mmCIF file of C-alpha atoms in Angstrom:
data_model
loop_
_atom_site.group_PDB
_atom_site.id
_atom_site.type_symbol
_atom_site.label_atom_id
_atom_site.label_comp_id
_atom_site.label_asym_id
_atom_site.label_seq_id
_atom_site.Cartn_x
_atom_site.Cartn_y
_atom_site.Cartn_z
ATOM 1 C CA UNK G 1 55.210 160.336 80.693
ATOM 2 C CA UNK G 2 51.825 160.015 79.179
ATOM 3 C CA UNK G 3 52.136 160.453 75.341
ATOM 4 C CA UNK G 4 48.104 159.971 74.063
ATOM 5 C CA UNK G 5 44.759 159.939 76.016
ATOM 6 C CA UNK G 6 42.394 157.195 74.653
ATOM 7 C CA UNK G 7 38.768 156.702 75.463
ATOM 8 C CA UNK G 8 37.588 153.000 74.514
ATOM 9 C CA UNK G 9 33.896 152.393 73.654
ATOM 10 C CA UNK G 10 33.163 148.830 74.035
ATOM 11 C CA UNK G 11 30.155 146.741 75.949
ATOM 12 C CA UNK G 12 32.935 143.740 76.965
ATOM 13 C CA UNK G 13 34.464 144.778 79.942
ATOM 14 C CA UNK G 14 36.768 141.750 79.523
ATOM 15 C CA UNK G 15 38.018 142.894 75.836
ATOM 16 C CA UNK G 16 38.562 146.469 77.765
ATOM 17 C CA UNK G 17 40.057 145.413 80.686
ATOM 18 C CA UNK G 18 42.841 143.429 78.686
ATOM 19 C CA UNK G 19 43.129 146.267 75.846
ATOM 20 C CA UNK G 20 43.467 149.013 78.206
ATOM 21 C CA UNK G 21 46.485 147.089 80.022
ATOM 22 C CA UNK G 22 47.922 146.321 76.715
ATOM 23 C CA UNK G 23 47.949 150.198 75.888
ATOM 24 C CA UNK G 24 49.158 151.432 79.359
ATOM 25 C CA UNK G 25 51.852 149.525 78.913
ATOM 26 C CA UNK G 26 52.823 152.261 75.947
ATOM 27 C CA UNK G 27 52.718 155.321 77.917
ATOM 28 C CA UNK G 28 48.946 155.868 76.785
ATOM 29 C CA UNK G 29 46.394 157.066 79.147
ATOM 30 C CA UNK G 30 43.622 154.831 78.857
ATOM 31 C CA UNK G 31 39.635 155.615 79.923
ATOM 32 C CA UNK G 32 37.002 153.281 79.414
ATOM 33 C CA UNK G 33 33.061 153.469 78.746
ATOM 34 C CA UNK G 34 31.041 150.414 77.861
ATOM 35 C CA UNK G 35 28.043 152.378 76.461
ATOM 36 C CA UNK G 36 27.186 155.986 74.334
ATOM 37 C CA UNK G 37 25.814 157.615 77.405
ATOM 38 C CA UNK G 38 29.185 156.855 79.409
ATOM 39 C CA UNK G 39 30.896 157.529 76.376
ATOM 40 C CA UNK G 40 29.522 161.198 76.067
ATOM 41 C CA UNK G 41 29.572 161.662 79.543
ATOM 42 C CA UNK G 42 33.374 160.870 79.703
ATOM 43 C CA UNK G 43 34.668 164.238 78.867
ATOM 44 C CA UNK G 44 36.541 165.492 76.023
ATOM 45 C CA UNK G 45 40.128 165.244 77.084
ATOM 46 C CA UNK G 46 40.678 162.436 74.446
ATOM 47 C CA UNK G 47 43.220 162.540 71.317
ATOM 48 C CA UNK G 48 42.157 159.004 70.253
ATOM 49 C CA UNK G 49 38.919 157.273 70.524
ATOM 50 C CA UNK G 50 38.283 153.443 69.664
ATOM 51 C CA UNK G 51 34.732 152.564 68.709
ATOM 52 C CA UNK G 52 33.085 149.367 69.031
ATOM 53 C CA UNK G 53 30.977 149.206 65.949
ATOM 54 C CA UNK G 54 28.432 146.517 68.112
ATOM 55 C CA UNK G 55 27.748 148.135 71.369
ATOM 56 C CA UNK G 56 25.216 146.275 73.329
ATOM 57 C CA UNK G 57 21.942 147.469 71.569
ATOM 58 C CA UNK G 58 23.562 150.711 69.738
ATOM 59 C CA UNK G 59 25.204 150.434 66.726
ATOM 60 C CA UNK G 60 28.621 152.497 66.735
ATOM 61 C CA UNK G 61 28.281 153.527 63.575
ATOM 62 C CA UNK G 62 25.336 156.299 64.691
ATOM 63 C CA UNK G 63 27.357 157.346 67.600
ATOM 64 C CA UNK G 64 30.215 158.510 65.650
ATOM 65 C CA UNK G 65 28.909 162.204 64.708
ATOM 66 C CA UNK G 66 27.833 162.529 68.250
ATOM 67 C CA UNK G 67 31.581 161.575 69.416
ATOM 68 C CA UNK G 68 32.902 163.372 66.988
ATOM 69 C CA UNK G 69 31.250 166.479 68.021
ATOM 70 C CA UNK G 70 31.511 166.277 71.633
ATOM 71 C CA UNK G 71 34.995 164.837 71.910
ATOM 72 C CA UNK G 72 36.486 166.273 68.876
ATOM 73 C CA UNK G 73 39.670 163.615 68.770
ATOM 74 C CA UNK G 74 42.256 163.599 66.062
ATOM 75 C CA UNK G 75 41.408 159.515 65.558
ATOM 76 C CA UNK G 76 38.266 158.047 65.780
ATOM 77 C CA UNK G 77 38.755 154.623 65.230
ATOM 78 C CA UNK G 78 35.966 151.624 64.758
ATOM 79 C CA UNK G 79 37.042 148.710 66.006
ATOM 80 C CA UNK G 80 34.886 145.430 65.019
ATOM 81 C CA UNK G 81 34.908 142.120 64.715
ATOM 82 C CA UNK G 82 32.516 142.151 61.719
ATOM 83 C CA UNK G 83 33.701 144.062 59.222
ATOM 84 C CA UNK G 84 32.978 144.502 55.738
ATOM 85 C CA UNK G 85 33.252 147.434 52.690
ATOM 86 C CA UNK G 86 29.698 148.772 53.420
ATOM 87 C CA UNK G 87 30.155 149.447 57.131
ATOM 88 C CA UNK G 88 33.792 150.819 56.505
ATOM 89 C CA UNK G 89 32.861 153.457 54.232
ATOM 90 C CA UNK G 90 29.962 153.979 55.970
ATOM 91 C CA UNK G 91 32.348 154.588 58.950
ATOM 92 C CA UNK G 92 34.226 156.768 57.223
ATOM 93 C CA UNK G 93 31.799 158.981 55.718
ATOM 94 C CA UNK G 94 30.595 159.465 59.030
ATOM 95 C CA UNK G 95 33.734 160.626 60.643
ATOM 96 C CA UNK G 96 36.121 157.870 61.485
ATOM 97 C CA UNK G 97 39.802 158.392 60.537
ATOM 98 C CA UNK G 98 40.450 154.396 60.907
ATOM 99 C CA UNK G 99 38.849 151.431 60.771
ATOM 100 C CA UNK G 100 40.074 147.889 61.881
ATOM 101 C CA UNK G 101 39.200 144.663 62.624
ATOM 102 C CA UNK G 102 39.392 142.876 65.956
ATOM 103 C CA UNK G 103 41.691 140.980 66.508
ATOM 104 C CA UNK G 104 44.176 143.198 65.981
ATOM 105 C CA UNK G 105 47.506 143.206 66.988
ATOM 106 C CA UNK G 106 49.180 145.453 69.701
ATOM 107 C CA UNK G 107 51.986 146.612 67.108
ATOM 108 C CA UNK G 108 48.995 147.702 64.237
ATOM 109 C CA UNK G 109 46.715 149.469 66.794
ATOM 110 C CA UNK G 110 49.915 151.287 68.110
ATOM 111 C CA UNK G 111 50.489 152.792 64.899
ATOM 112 C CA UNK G 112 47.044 153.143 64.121
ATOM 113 C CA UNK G 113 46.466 155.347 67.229
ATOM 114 C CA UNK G 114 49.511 157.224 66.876
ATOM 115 C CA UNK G 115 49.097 157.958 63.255
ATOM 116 C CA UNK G 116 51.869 156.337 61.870
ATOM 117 C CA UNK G 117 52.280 154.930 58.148
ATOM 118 C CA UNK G 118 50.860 151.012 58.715
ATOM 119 C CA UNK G 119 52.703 148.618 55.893
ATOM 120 C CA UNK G 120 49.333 147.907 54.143
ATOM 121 C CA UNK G 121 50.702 146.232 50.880
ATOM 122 C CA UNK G 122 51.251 142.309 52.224
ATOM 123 C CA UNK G 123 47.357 142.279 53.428
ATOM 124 C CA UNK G 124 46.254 144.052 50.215
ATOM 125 C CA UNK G 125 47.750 141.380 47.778
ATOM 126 C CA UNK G 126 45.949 138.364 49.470
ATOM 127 C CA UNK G 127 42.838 136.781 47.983
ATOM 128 C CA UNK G 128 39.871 137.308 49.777
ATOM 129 C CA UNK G 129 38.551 133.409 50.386
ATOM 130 C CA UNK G 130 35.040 132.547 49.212
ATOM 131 C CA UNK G 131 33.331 132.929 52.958
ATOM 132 C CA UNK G 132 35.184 136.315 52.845
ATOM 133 C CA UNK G 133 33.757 137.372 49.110
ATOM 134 C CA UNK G 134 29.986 136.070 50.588
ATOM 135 C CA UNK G 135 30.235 137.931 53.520
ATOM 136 C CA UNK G 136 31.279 141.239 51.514
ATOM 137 C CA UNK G 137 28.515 140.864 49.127
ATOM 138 C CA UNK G 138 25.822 140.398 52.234
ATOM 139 C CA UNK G 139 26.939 142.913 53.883
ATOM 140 C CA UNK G 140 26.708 145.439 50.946
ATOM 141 C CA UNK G 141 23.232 143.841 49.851
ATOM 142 C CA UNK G 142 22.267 144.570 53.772
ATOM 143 C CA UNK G 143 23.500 148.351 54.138
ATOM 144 C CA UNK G 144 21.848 148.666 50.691
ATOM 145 C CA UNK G 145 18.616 147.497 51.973
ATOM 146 C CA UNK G 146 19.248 149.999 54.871
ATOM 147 C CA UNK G 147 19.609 147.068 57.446
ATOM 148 C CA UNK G 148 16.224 145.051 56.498
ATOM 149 C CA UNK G 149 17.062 141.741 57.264
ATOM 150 C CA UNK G 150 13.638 140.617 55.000
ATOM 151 C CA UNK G 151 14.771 142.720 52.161
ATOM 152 C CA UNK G 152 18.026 141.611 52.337
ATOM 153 C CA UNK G 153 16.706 137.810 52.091
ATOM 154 C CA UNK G 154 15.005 138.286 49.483
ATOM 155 C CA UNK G 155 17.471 140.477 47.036
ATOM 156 C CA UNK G 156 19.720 137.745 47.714
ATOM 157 C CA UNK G 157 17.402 134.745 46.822
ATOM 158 C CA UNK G 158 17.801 132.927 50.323
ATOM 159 C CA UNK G 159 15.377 132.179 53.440
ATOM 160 C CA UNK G 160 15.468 134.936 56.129
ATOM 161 C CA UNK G 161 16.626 132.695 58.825
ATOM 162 C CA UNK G 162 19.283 131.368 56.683
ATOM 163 C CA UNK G 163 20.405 135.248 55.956
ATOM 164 C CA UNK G 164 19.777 135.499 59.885
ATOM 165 C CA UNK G 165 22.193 132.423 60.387
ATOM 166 C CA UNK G 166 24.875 133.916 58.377
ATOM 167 C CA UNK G 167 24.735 137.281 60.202
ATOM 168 C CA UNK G 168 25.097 135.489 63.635
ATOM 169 C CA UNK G 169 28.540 134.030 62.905
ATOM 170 C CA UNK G 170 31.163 136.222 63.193
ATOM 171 C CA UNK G 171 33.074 137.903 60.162
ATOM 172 C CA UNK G 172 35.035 135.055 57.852
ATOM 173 C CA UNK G 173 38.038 137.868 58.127
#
């Protein structure tokens, strides 16, 4: 008995190919596209779609209006491994319903997708750690600089290759 049909947006193919068993395994019907124009071309059959917010060389974030439009889910949610406050309320102003952070366990996304309360109040009363506080303030000083990496360097006082360095690594979350 298939409960939710799920479209995944994400350029890994290995990161799919394990997620989408993960999910089948919960009675959810599970299609895959690894880029916008498979994404849009997909249908719009979906209740739930997860978003990559770093899809090959789009950025998820602009292909949530389109998605939203064509597909009209209930849940639109990004999915990222580098998250921060800019990009999730720029997410969210844009149209997504959730917004998480990979990895993420089978349990959370579960509820996430099926719209469920999520117990929010141990993660909320932990201290962010310094990387965690530098990569928050980057990240805002970035999306306020409308994603100039030069800009960004120099609002922040540091060499553009060492701002480039820091954007490499992957979210201290």
């Amino acid at each position: 008995m298939i409960e939710i049909k799920l479209l995944i947006i994400d350029d890994d193919e290995g990161f799919c190919r394990i997620l989408k068993r993960r999910l089948e395994q919960h009675n959810i019907d599970v299609a895959v596209a690894h880029s916008a124009s498979q994404a849009l071309a997909a249908g719009s059959e979906f209740d739930v779609v997860l978003l990559d917010m770093m899809l090959g060389d789009d950025n998820g974030l602009s292909l949530i209006e389109p998605i939203t439009r064509h597909i009209q889910p209930k849940h639109l949610i990004v999915l990222t491994g580098y998250a921060s406050i800019a990009t999730t309320v720029e997410a969210m102003k844009r149209g997504a319903t959730d917004y998480l952070t990979k990895p993420v366990g089978t349990s959370e996304l579960l509820s996430r997708i099926r719209g469920e309360e999520v117990d929010t109040e141990a993660s909320e009363t932990q201290r962010l750690s310094p990387s965690q506080i530098e990569w928050e303030h980057i990240q805002r000083a970035l999306h306020d600089n409308d994603g100039n990496i030069s800009k960004t360097a120099r609002d922040l006082g540091m060499h553009r290759r060492t701002l480039q360095r820091k954007l490499a690594k992957r979210s201290p979350h």
